PDB file of C-alpha atoms and ligand atoms in Angstrom:
ATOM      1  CA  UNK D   1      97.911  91.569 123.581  1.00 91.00           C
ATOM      2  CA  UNK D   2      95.677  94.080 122.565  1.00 96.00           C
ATOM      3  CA  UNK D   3      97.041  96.896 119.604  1.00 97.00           C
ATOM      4  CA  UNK D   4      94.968 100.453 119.524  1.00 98.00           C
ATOM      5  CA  UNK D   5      95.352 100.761 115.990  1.00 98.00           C
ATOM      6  CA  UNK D   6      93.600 104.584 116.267  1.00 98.00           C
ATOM      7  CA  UNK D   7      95.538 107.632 116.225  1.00 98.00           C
ATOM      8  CA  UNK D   8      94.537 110.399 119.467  1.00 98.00           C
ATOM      9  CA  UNK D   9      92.152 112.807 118.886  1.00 98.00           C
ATOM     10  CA  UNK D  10      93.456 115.982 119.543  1.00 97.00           C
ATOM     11  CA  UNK D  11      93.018 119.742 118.213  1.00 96.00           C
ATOM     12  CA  UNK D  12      95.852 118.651 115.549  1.00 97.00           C
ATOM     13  CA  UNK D  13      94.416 115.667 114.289  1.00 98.00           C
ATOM     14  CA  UNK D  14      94.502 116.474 110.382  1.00 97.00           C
ATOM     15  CA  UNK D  15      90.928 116.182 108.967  1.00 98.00           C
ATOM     16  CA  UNK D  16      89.892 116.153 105.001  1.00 98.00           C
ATOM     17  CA  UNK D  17      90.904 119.977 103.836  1.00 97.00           C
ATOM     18  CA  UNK D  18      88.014 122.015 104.389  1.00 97.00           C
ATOM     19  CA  UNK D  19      86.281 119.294 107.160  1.00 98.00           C
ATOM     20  CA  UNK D  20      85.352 120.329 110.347  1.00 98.00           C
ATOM     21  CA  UNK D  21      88.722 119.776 112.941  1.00 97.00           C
ATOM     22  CA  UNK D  22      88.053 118.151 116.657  1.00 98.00           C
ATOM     23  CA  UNK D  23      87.631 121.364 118.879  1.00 98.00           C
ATOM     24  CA  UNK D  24      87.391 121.057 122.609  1.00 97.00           C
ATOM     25  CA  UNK D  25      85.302 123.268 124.297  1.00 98.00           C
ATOM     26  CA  UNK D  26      85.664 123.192 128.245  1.00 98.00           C
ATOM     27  CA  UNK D  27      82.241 124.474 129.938  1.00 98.00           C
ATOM     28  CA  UNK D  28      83.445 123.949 133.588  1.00 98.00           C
ATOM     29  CA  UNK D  29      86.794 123.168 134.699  1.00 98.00           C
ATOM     30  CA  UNK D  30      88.075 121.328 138.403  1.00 98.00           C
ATOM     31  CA  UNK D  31      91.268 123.390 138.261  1.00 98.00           C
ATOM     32  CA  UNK D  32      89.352 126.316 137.792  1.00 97.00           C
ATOM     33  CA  UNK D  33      87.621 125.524 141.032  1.00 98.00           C
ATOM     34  CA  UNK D  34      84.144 124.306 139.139  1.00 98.00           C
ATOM     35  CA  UNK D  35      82.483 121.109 141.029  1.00 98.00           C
ATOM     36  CA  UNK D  36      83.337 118.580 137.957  1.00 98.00           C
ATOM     37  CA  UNK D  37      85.137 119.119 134.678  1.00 98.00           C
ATOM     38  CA  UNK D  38      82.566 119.343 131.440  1.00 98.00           C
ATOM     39  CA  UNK D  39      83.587 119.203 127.569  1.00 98.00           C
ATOM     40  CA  UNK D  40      81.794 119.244 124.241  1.00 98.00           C
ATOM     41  CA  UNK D  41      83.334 118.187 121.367  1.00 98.00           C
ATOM     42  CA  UNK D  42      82.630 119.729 117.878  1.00 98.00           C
ATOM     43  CA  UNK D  43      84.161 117.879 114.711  1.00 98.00           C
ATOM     44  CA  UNK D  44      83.749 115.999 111.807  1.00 98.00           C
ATOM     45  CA  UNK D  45      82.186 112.159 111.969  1.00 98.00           C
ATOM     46  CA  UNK D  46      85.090 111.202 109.488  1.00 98.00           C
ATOM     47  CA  UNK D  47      87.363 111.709 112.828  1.00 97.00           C
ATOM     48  CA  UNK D  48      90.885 110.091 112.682  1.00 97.00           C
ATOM     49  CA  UNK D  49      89.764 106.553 112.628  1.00 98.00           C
ATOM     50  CA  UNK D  50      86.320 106.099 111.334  1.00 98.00           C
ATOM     51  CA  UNK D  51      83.787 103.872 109.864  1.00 98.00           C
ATOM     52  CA  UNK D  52      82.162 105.303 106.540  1.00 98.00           C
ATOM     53  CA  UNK D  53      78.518 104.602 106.151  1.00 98.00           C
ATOM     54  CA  UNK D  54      76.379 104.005 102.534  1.00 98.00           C
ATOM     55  CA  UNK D  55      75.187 107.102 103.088  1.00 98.00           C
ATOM     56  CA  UNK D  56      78.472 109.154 102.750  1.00 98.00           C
ATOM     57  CA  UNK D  57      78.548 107.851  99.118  1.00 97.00           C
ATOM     58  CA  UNK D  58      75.087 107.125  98.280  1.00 97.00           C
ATOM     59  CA  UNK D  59      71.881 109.542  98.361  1.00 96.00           C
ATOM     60  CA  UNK D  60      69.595 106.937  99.621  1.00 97.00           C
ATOM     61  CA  UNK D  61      72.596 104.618 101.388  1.00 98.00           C
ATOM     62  CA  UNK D  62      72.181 103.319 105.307  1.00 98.00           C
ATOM     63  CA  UNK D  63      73.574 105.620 108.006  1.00 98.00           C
ATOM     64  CA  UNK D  64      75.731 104.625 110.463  1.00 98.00           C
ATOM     65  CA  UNK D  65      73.175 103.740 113.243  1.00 98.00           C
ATOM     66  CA  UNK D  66      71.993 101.528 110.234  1.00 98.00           C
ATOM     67  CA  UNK D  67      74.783  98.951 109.861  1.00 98.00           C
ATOM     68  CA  UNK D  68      75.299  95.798 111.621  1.00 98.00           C
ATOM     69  CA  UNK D  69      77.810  95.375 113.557  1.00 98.00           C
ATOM     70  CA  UNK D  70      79.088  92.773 113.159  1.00 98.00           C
ATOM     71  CA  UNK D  71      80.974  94.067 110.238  1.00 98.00           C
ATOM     72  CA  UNK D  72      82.871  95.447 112.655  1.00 98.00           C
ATOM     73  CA  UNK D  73      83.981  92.570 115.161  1.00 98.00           C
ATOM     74  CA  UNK D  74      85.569  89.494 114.277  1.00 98.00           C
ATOM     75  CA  UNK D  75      88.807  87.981 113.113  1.00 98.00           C
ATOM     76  CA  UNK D  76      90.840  89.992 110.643  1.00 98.00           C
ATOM     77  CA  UNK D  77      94.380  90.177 108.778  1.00 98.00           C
ATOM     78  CA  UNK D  78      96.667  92.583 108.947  1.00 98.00           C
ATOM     79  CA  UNK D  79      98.741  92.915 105.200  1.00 98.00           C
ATOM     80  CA  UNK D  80     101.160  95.307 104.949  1.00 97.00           C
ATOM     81  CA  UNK D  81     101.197  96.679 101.091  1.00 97.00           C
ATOM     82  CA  UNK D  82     104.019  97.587  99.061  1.00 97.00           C
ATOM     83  CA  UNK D  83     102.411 100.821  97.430  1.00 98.00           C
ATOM     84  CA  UNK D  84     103.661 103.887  95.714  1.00 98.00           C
ATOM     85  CA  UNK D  85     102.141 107.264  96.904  1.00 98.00           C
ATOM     86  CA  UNK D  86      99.429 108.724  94.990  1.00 98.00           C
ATOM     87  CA  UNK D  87      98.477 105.003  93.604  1.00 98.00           C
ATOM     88  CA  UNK D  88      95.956 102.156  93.939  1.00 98.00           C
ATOM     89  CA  UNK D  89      96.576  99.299  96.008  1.00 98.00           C
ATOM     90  CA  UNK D  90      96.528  95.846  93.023  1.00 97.00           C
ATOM     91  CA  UNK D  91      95.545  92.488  93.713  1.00 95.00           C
ATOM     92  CA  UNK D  92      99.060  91.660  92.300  1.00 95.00           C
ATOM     93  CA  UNK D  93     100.416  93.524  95.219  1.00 96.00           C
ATOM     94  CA  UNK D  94      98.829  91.839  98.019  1.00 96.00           C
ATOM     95  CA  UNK D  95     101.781  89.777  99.643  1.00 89.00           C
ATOM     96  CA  UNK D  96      99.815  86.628 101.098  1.00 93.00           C
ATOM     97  CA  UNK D  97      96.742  84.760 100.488  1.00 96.00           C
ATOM     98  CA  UNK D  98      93.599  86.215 102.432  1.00 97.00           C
ATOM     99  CA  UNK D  99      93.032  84.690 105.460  1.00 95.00           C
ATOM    100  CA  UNK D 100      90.237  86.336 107.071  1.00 97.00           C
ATOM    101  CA  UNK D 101      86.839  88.262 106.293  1.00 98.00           C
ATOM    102  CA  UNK D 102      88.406  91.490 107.442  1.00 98.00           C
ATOM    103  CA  UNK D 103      91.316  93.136 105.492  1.00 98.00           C
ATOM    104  CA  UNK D 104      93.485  95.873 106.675  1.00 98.00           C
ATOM    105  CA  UNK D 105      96.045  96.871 104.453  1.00 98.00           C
ATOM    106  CA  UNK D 106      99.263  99.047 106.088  1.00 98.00           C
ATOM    107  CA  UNK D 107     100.610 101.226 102.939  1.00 98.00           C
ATOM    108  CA  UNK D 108     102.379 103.678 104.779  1.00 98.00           C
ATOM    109  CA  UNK D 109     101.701 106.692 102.391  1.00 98.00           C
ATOM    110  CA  UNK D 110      99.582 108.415 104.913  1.00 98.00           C
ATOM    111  CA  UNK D 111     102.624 108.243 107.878  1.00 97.00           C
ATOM    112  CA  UNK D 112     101.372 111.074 109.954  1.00 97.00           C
ATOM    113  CA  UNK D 113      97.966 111.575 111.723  1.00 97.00           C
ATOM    114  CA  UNK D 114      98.387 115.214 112.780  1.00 97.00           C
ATOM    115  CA  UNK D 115      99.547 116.263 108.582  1.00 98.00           C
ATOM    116  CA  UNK D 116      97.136 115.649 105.951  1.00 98.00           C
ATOM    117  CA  UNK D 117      99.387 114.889 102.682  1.00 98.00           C
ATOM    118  CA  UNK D 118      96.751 114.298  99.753  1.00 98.00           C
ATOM    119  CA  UNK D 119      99.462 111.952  97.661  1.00 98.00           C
ATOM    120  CA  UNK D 120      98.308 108.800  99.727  1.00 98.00           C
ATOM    121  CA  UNK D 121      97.394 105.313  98.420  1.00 98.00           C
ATOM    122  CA  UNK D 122      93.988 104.034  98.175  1.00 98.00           C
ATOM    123  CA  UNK D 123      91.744 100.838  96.588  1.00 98.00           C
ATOM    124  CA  UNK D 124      91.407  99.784  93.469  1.00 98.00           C
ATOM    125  CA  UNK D 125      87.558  98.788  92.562  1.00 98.00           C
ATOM    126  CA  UNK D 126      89.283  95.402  90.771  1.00 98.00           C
ATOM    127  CA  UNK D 127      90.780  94.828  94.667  1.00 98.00           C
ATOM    128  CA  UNK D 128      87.734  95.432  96.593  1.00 98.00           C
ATOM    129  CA  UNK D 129      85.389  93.472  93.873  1.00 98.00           C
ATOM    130  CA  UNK D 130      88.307  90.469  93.929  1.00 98.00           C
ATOM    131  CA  UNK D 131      88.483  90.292  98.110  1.00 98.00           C
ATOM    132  CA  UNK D 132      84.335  90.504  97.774  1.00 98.00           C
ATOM    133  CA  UNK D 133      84.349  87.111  95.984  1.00 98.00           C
ATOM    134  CA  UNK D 134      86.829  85.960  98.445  1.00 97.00           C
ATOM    135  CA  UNK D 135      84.380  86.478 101.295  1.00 98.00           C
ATOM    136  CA  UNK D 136      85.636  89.921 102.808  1.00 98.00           C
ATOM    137  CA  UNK D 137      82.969  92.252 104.761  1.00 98.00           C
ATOM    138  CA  UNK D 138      85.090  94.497 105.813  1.00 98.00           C
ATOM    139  CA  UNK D 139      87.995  96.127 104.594  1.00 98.00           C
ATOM    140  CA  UNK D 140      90.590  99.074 106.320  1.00 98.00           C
ATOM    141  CA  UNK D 141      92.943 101.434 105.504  1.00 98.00           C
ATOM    142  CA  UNK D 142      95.789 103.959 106.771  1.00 98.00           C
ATOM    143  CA  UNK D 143      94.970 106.674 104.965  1.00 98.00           C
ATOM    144  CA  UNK D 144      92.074 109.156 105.136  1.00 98.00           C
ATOM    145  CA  UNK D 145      90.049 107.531 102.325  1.00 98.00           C
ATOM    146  CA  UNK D 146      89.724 104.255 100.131  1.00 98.00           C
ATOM    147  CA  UNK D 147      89.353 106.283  97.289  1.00 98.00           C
ATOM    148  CA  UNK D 148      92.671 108.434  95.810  1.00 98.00           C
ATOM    149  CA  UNK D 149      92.518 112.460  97.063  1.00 98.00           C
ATOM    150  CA  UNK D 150      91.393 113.692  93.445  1.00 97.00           C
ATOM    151  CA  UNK D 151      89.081 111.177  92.668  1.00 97.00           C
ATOM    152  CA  UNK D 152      85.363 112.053  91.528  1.00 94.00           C
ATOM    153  CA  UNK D 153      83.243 109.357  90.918  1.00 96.00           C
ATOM    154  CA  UNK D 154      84.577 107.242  94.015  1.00 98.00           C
ATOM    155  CA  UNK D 155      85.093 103.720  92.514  1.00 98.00           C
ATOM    156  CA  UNK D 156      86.242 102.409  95.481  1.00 98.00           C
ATOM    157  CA  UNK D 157      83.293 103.309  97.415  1.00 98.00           C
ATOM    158  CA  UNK D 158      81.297 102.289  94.528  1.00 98.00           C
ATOM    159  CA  UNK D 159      82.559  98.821  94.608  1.00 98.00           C
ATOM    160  CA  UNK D 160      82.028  98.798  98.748  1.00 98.00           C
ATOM    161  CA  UNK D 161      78.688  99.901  97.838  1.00 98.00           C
ATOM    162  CA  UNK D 162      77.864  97.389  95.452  1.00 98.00           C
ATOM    163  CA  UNK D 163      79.128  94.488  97.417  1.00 98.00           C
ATOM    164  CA  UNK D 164      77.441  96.255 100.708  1.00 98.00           C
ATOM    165  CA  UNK D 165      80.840  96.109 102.418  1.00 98.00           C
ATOM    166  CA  UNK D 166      81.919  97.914 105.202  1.00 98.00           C
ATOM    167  CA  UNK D 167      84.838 100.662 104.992  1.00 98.00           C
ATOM    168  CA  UNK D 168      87.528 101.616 107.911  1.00 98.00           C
ATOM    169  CA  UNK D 169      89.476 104.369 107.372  1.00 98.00           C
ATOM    170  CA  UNK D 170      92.774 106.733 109.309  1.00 98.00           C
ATOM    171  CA  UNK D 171      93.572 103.755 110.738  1.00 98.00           C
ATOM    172  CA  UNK D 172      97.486 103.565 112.441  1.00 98.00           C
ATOM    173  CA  UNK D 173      99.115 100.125 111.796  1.00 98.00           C
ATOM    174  CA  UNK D 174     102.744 101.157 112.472  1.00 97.00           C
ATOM    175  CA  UNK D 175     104.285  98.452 114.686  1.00 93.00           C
ATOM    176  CA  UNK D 176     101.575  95.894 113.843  1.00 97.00           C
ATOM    177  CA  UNK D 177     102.991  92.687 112.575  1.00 96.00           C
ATOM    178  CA  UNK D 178     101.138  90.926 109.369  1.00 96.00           C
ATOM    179  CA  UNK D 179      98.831  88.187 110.476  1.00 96.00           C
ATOM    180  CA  UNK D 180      95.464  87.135 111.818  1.00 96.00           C
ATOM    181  CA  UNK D 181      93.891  89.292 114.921  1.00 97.00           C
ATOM    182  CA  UNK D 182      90.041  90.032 116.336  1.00 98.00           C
ATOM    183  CA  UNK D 183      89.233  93.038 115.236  1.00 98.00           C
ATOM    184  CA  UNK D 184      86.805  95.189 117.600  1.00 98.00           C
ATOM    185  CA  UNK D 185      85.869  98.792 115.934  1.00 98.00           C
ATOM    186  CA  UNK D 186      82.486  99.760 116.621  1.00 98.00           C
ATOM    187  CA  UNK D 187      81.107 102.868 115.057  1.00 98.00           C
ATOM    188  CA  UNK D 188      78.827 105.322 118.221  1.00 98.00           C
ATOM    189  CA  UNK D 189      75.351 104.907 117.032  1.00 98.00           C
ATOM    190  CA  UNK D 190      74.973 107.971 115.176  1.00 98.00           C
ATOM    191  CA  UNK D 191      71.469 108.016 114.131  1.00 98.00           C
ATOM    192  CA  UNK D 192      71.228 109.288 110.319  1.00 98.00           C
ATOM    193  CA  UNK D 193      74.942 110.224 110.165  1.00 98.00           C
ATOM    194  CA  UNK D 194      77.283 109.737 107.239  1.00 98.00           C
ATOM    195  CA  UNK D 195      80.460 107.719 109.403  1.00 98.00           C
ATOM    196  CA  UNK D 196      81.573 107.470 112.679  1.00 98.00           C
ATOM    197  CA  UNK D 197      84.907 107.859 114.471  1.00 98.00           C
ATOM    198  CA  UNK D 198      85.792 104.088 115.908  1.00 98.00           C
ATOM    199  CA  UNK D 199      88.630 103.367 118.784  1.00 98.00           C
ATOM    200  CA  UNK D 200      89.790 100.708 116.635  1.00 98.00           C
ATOM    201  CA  UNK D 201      91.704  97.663 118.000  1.00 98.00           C
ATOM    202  CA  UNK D 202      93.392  94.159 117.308  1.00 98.00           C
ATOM    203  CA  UNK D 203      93.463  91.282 120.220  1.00 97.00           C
ATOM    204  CA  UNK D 204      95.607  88.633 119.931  1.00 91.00           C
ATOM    205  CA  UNK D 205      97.990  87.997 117.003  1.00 70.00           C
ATOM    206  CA  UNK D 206      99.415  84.606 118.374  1.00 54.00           C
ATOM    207  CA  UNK D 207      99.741  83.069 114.986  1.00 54.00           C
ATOM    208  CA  UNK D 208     100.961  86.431 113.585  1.00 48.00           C
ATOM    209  CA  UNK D 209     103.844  86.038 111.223  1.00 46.00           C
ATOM    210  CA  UNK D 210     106.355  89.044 111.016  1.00 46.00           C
ATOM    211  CA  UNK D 211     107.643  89.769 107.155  1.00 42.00           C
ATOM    212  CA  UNK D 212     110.438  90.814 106.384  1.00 36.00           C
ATOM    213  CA  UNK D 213     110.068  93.791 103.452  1.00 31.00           C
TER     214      UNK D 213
HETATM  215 ZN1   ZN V   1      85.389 108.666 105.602  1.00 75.77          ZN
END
């Protein structure tokens, strides 16, 4: 069983406001009669789902083609939050003890890939310093940044930054039941770039427990 936990890129996949959107630009075209078909892509690195880098939130932080991967491979729970829009996500609101060194957290507050809506739910430092000292690496999101859409100074990142964790964020975990899954999201080497989009996925989920909320 294998659950694509990224939403399609397409020209109405909603970026940050004021980020560059995926455009598609066809240079040669089979039904036009050209030899092969030929595309370019122009659009932000923090593309639907996407891995941030150190160096999206810190002058002298790694880039993407920096980080080991395997931050990005490995066994991982899926928690599904019970958040309000426009708030942090509490340890006190975490549902079930942790059970892997990868977190994703479903909140819901971000329900549609193609329509940015800034009130979504983020981290709070507290949460990311807590799952830190309970061995997490890695920890993911389903809405467009770990950090709420007003926020400054970035604790969230700060906290990632501090504990050298790695972020995943636009992630779609609709229809993904709680439990314990590999994770395989591997950012394109991107040499010196900020974040990279990811086709994220879960395999497996045999001792996945559905909850009831
Ligand atoms: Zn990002």
């Amino acid at each position: 069983m294998i659950y694509d936990i990224s939403p399609a890129i397409t020209e109405r996949l909603a970026v940050w406001p004021g980020d560059v959107p995926p455009r598609r630009e066809v240079l040669l075209d089979m039904k036009r009669g050209d030899s092969i078909t030929l595309s370019a892509l122009r659009a932000t690195v923090h593309l639907g789902a996407h891995a941030d880098a150190p160096s999206h939130y810190a002058a002298d932080g790694q880039s993407i083609d920096q980080r080991r991967l395997d931050y990005y491979i490995g066994p991982c729970q899926v928690m599904r939050v019970k958040v309000p829009r426009g708030a942090c996500i509490t340890a006190e609101m975490l549902t079930s003890p942790i059970t892997a060194s990868r977190v994703l957290l479903w909140t819901g507050t971000f329900p549609n890939p193609d329509h940015f809506n800034t009130d979504f739910a983020a981290l709070s430092p507290v949460l990311v310093d807590m799952l830190h000292q309970q061995a997490v690496v890695l920890i993911g999101i389903d809405t467009p940044s770990v950090d709420l859409f007003d926020s400054k100074d970035l604790p969230a990142h700060q906290m990632f930054l501090r504990h050298d964790m790695a972020i995943l964020e636009g992630l779609v975990l609709d229809g993904v039941p709680e439990g314990t899954y590999e994770l395989i999201a591997l950012p394109l080497k991107l040499a010196g770039f900020d974040a990279s989009p990811v086709r994220a996925v879960l395999k497996g989920g045999r001792d996945s427990i559905m909850k009831v909320q």
